[in-house]
Amino acid sequence: MPSIERVDESVRSTSAVLRTFLEHLAEMHGRCTADTIATTELTLSQVRMLLVLRQKCEAISVNCLADEVGLSLAAAGRGVDRLVGIELVDRREDATDRRVKRLSLTDKGTELLDKQFALKDDDLKDMVTRLPTEVRARLHDALSDALIHLSPEKVTS
């Protein structure tokens, strides 16, 4: 069984390499992402709201959205008003409680996010293409193994 010092050093060194790798990705593509999001004329909070709505399987309340993005109910409400106004978010009355408004992405909102993520996919494919085949295979295996332990439902082939 490995000693605690070795495990700690392994955790430290792997964390450092992973952080450096992620910083490299962010540096390579951060400017591009900021530029493409800037063209949408959305605030960072509004983009975060869209991302939260994208990952939810069902419509959520404004309260829930405010909690998810760390905004006050008033600030979230203003952001939602803008997103509804530009037809990225749909707001409907709850079927059981008309006082509650339920939010979901519209097709236009989904299309906007899909377009943004498609740009990222192309950037990642370009980066991965530059890796030698054997490095690419090891990276794929290592990331797949990590996902199995961290989030098995997200593992793809």
PDB file of C-alpha atoms in Angstrom:
ATOM      1  CA  MET A   1       0.000   0.000   0.000  1.00  0.00           C
ATOM      2  CA  PRO A   2       1.459   3.420  -0.943  1.00  0.00           C
ATOM      3  CA  SER A   3       2.562   5.701   1.823  1.00  0.00           C
ATOM      4  CA  ILE A   4       0.608   8.867   2.587  1.00  0.00           C
ATOM      5  CA  GLU A   5       3.573  10.995   1.425  1.00  0.00           C
ATOM      6  CA  ARG A   6       3.592   9.294  -1.987  1.00  0.00           C
ATOM      7  CA  VAL A   7      -0.157   9.639  -2.372  1.00  0.00           C
ATOM      8  CA  ASP A   8       0.056  13.312  -1.422  1.00  0.00           C
ATOM      9  CA  GLU A   9       2.928  13.883  -3.878  1.00  0.00           C
ATOM     10  CA  SER A  10       0.998  12.060  -6.597  1.00  0.00           C
ATOM     11  CA  VAL A  11      -2.049  14.218  -5.925  1.00  0.00           C
ATOM     12  CA  ARG A  12       0.083  17.376  -5.921  1.00  0.00           C
ATOM     13  CA  SER A  13       1.952  16.567  -9.111  1.00  0.00           C
ATOM     14  CA  THR A  14      -1.150  15.411 -11.001  1.00  0.00           C
ATOM     15  CA  SER A  15      -3.080  18.488  -9.871  1.00  0.00           C
ATOM     16  CA  ALA A  16      -0.227  20.724 -11.007  1.00  0.00           C
ATOM     17  CA  VAL A  17      -0.038  19.092 -14.447  1.00  0.00           C
ATOM     18  CA  LEU A  18      -3.812  19.215 -14.837  1.00  0.00           C
ATOM     19  CA  ARG A  19      -3.899  22.885 -13.793  1.00  0.00           C
ATOM     20  CA  THR A  20      -1.146  23.724 -16.288  1.00  0.00           C
ATOM     21  CA  PHE A  21      -2.983  21.811 -19.027  1.00  0.00           C
ATOM     22  CA  LEU A  22      -6.273  23.608 -18.297  1.00  0.00           C
ATOM     23  CA  GLU A  23      -4.522  26.980 -18.133  1.00  0.00           C
ATOM     24  CA  HIS A  24      -2.982  26.236 -21.523  1.00  0.00           C
ATOM     25  CA  LEU A  25      -6.429  25.423 -22.962  1.00  0.00           C
ATOM     26  CA  ALA A  26      -7.903  28.561 -21.431  1.00  0.00           C
ATOM     27  CA  GLU A  27      -5.077  30.693 -22.779  1.00  0.00           C
ATOM     28  CA  MET A  28      -5.373  29.207 -26.268  1.00  0.00           C
ATOM     29  CA  HIS A  29      -9.117  29.618 -26.499  1.00  0.00           C
ATOM     30  CA  GLY A  30     -10.118  32.180 -23.901  1.00  0.00           C
ATOM     31  CA  ARG A  31      -9.842  35.150 -26.216  1.00  0.00           C
ATOM     32  CA  CYS A  32     -11.896  33.429 -28.893  1.00  0.00           C
ATOM     33  CA  THR A  33     -14.633  32.518 -26.410  1.00  0.00           C
ATOM     34  CA  ALA A  34     -14.735  36.010 -24.942  1.00  0.00           C
ATOM     35  CA  ASP A  35     -14.985  37.486 -28.429  1.00  0.00           C
ATOM     36  CA  THR A  36     -17.811  35.189 -29.521  1.00  0.00           C
ATOM     37  CA  ILE A  37     -19.780  35.729 -26.316  1.00  0.00           C
ATOM     38  CA  ALA A  38     -19.222  39.487 -26.605  1.00  0.00           C
ATOM     39  CA  THR A  39     -20.940  39.428 -30.008  1.00  0.00           C
ATOM     40  CA  THR A  40     -24.102  38.119 -28.329  1.00  0.00           C
ATOM     41  CA  GLU A  41     -24.314  41.307 -26.204  1.00  0.00           C
ATOM     42  CA  LEU A  42     -25.235  39.167 -23.180  1.00  0.00           C
ATOM     43  CA  THR A  43     -23.829  39.715 -19.722  1.00  0.00           C
ATOM     44  CA  LEU A  44     -21.802  36.982 -18.080  1.00  0.00           C
ATOM     45  CA  SER A  45     -24.703  36.371 -15.671  1.00  0.00           C
ATOM     46  CA  GLN A  46     -27.112  35.952 -18.570  1.00  0.00           C
ATOM     47  CA  VAL A  47     -24.767  33.466 -20.245  1.00  0.00           C
ATOM     48  CA  ARG A  48     -24.530  31.562 -16.958  1.00  0.00           C
ATOM     49  CA  MET A  49     -28.353  31.494 -16.791  1.00  0.00           C
ATOM     50  CA  LEU A  50     -28.525  30.018 -20.282  1.00  0.00           C
ATOM     51  CA  LEU A  51     -25.968  27.365 -19.366  1.00  0.00           C
ATOM     52  CA  VAL A  52     -27.916  26.397 -16.229  1.00  0.00           C
ATOM     53  CA  LEU A  53     -31.154  26.163 -18.209  1.00  0.00           C
ATOM     54  CA  ARG A  54     -29.394  24.039 -20.816  1.00  0.00           C
ATOM     55  CA  GLN A  55     -28.307  21.448 -18.271  1.00  0.00           C
ATOM     56  CA  LYS A  56     -31.742  21.165 -16.610  1.00  0.00           C
ATOM     57  CA  CYS A  57     -34.065  18.452 -17.916  1.00  0.00           C
ATOM     58  CA  GLU A  58     -37.184  20.413 -17.043  1.00  0.00           C
ATOM     59  CA  ALA A  59     -38.282  24.016 -16.695  1.00  0.00           C
ATOM     60  CA  ILE A  60     -37.169  25.654 -13.429  1.00  0.00           C
ATOM     61  CA  SER A  61     -38.397  28.579 -11.364  1.00  0.00           C
ATOM     62  CA  VAL A  62     -36.760  31.998 -11.306  1.00  0.00           C
ATOM     63  CA  ASN A  63     -35.896  31.328  -7.636  1.00  0.00           C
ATOM     64  CA  CYS A  64     -34.076  28.126  -8.543  1.00  0.00           C
ATOM     65  CA  LEU A  65     -32.215  29.862 -11.374  1.00  0.00           C
ATOM     66  CA  ALA A  66     -31.192  32.731  -9.071  1.00  0.00           C
ATOM     67  CA  ASP A  67     -29.798  30.217  -6.565  1.00  0.00           C
ATOM     68  CA  GLU A  68     -27.948  28.279  -9.275  1.00  0.00           C
ATOM     69  CA  VAL A  69     -26.153  31.364 -10.628  1.00  0.00           C
ATOM     70  CA  GLY A  70     -25.675  33.080  -7.261  1.00  0.00           C
ATOM     71  CA  LEU A  71     -27.786  36.161  -7.949  1.00  0.00           C
ATOM     72  CA  SER A  72     -30.489  37.894  -5.973  1.00  0.00           C
ATOM     73  CA  LEU A  73     -34.041  37.188  -7.081  1.00  0.00           C
ATOM     74  CA  ALA A  74     -34.331  40.774  -8.376  1.00  0.00           C
ATOM     75  CA  ALA A  75     -31.114  40.575 -10.423  1.00  0.00           C
ATOM     76  CA  ALA A  76     -32.066  37.177 -11.827  1.00  0.00           C
ATOM     77  CA  GLY A  77     -35.515  38.497 -12.692  1.00  0.00           C
ATOM     78  CA  ARG A  78     -34.011  41.400 -14.664  1.00  0.00           C
ATOM     79  CA  GLY A  79     -31.694  39.023 -16.513  1.00  0.00           C
ATOM     80  CA  VAL A  80     -34.564  36.666 -17.287  1.00  0.00           C
ATOM     81  CA  ASP A  81     -36.677  39.582 -18.557  1.00  0.00           C
ATOM     82  CA  ARG A  82     -33.944  40.422 -21.074  1.00  0.00           C
ATOM     83  CA  LEU A  83     -33.499  36.786 -22.125  1.00  0.00           C
ATOM     84  CA  VAL A  84     -37.258  36.394 -22.608  1.00  0.00           C
ATOM     85  CA  GLY A  85     -37.339  39.677 -24.539  1.00  0.00           C
ATOM     86  CA  ILE A  86     -34.731  38.470 -27.027  1.00  0.00           C
ATOM     87  CA  GLU A  87     -36.467  35.074 -27.258  1.00  0.00           C
ATOM     88  CA  LEU A  88     -33.679  32.945 -25.787  1.00  0.00           C
ATOM     89  CA  VAL A  89     -35.752  31.864 -22.768  1.00  0.00           C
ATOM     90  CA  ASP A  90     -39.393  30.885 -22.442  1.00  0.00           C
ATOM     91  CA  ARG A  91     -41.307  31.861 -19.281  1.00  0.00           C
ATOM     92  CA  ARG A  92     -44.573  30.079 -18.464  1.00  0.00           C
ATOM     93  CA  GLU A  93     -46.881  29.754 -15.506  1.00  0.00           C
ATOM     94  CA  ASP A  94     -46.438  26.639 -13.403  1.00  0.00           C
ATOM     95  CA  ALA A  95     -49.259  24.157 -14.038  1.00  0.00           C
ATOM     96  CA  THR A  96     -49.983  23.724 -10.315  1.00  0.00           C
ATOM     97  CA  ASP A  97     -49.192  27.225  -8.979  1.00  0.00           C
ATOM     98  CA  ARG A  98     -49.837  30.184 -11.268  1.00  0.00           C
ATOM     99  CA  ARG A  99     -47.720  32.450  -9.057  1.00  0.00           C
ATOM    100  CA  VAL A 100     -44.602  30.487 -10.011  1.00  0.00           C
ATOM    101  CA  LYS A 101     -43.005  31.109 -13.397  1.00  0.00           C
ATOM    102  CA  ARG A 102     -41.096  28.257 -15.055  1.00  0.00           C
ATOM    103  CA  LEU A 103     -38.146  28.942 -17.337  1.00  0.00           C
ATOM    104  CA  SER A 104     -36.672  26.922 -20.180  1.00  0.00           C
ATOM    105  CA  LEU A 105     -34.492  27.545 -23.196  1.00  0.00           C
ATOM    106  CA  THR A 106     -36.206  28.308 -26.470  1.00  0.00           C
ATOM    107  CA  ASP A 107     -35.026  26.723 -29.699  1.00  0.00           C
ATOM    108  CA  LYS A 108     -33.227  30.016 -30.403  1.00  0.00           C
ATOM    109  CA  GLY A 109     -31.459  29.826 -27.011  1.00  0.00           C
ATOM    110  CA  THR A 110     -30.425  26.223 -27.607  1.00  0.00           C
ATOM    111  CA  GLU A 111     -29.171  27.119 -31.085  1.00  0.00           C
ATOM    112  CA  LEU A 112     -27.084  29.993 -29.687  1.00  0.00           C
ATOM    113  CA  LEU A 113     -25.408  27.714 -27.134  1.00  0.00           C
ATOM    114  CA  ASP A 114     -24.931  24.934 -29.672  1.00  0.00           C
ATOM    115  CA  LYS A 115     -23.197  27.414 -31.971  1.00  0.00           C
ATOM    116  CA  GLN A 116     -20.879  28.555 -29.156  1.00  0.00           C
ATOM    117  CA  PHE A 117     -20.020  24.979 -28.188  1.00  0.00           C
ATOM    118  CA  ALA A 118     -19.479  23.988 -31.822  1.00  0.00           C
ATOM    119  CA  LEU A 119     -16.764  26.644 -32.027  1.00  0.00           C
ATOM    120  CA  LYS A 120     -15.109  25.131 -28.955  1.00  0.00           C
ATOM    121  CA  ASP A 121     -15.354  21.619 -30.393  1.00  0.00           C
ATOM    122  CA  ASP A 122     -13.531  22.769 -33.527  1.00  0.00           C
ATOM    123  CA  ASP A 123     -10.838  24.449 -31.409  1.00  0.00           C
ATOM    124  CA  LEU A 124     -10.360  21.301 -29.327  1.00  0.00           C
ATOM    125  CA  LYS A 125     -10.216  19.088 -32.416  1.00  0.00           C
ATOM    126  CA  ASP A 126      -7.512  21.347 -33.873  1.00  0.00           C
ATOM    127  CA  MET A 127      -5.491  21.081 -30.668  1.00  0.00           C
ATOM    128  CA  VAL A 128      -5.907  17.299 -30.388  1.00  0.00           C
ATOM    129  CA  THR A 129      -4.938  16.889 -34.049  1.00  0.00           C
ATOM    130  CA  ARG A 130      -1.538  18.419 -33.234  1.00  0.00           C
ATOM    131  CA  LEU A 131      -0.808  15.669 -30.684  1.00  0.00           C
ATOM    132  CA  PRO A 132       1.116  12.593 -31.818  1.00  0.00           C
ATOM    133  CA  THR A 133      -1.162   9.557 -32.224  1.00  0.00           C
ATOM    134  CA  GLU A 134       0.255   7.703 -29.191  1.00  0.00           C
ATOM    135  CA  VAL A 135      -0.116  10.779 -26.933  1.00  0.00           C
ATOM    136  CA  ARG A 136      -3.671  11.277 -28.198  1.00  0.00           C
ATOM    137  CA  ALA A 137      -4.538   7.650 -27.359  1.00  0.00           C
ATOM    138  CA  ARG A 138      -3.050   7.900 -23.838  1.00  0.00           C
ATOM    139  CA  LEU A 139      -4.873  11.194 -23.219  1.00  0.00           C
ATOM    140  CA  HIS A 140      -8.166   9.649 -24.364  1.00  0.00           C
ATOM    141  CA  ASP A 141      -7.693   6.635 -22.087  1.00  0.00           C
ATOM    142  CA  ALA A 142      -6.643   8.720 -19.082  1.00  0.00           C
ATOM    143  CA  LEU A 143      -9.547  11.164 -19.431  1.00  0.00           C
ATOM    144  CA  SER A 144     -12.043   8.331 -19.979  1.00  0.00           C
ATOM    145  CA  ASP A 145     -10.762   6.513 -16.881  1.00  0.00           C
ATOM    146  CA  ALA A 146     -11.007   9.711 -14.823  1.00  0.00           C
ATOM    147  CA  LEU A 147     -14.582  10.315 -16.005  1.00  0.00           C
ATOM    148  CA  ILE A 148     -15.580   6.772 -15.075  1.00  0.00           C
ATOM    149  CA  HIS A 149     -14.585   7.532 -11.482  1.00  0.00           C
ATOM    150  CA  LEU A 150     -15.864  11.097 -11.339  1.00  0.00           C
ATOM    151  CA  SER A 151     -18.967  11.089 -13.505  1.00  0.00           C
ATOM    152  CA  PRO A 152     -19.712   7.750 -15.238  1.00  0.00           C
ATOM    153  CA  GLU A 153     -22.793   9.107 -17.046  1.00  0.00           C
ATOM    154  CA  LYS A 154     -20.561  11.495 -19.038  1.00  0.00           C
ATOM    155  CA  VAL A 155     -18.240   8.835 -20.472  1.00  0.00           C
ATOM    156  CA  THR A 156     -18.264   8.658 -24.266  1.00  0.00           C
ATOM    157  CA  SER A 157     -16.259   6.469 -26.584  1.00  0.00           C
TER     158      SER A 157
END
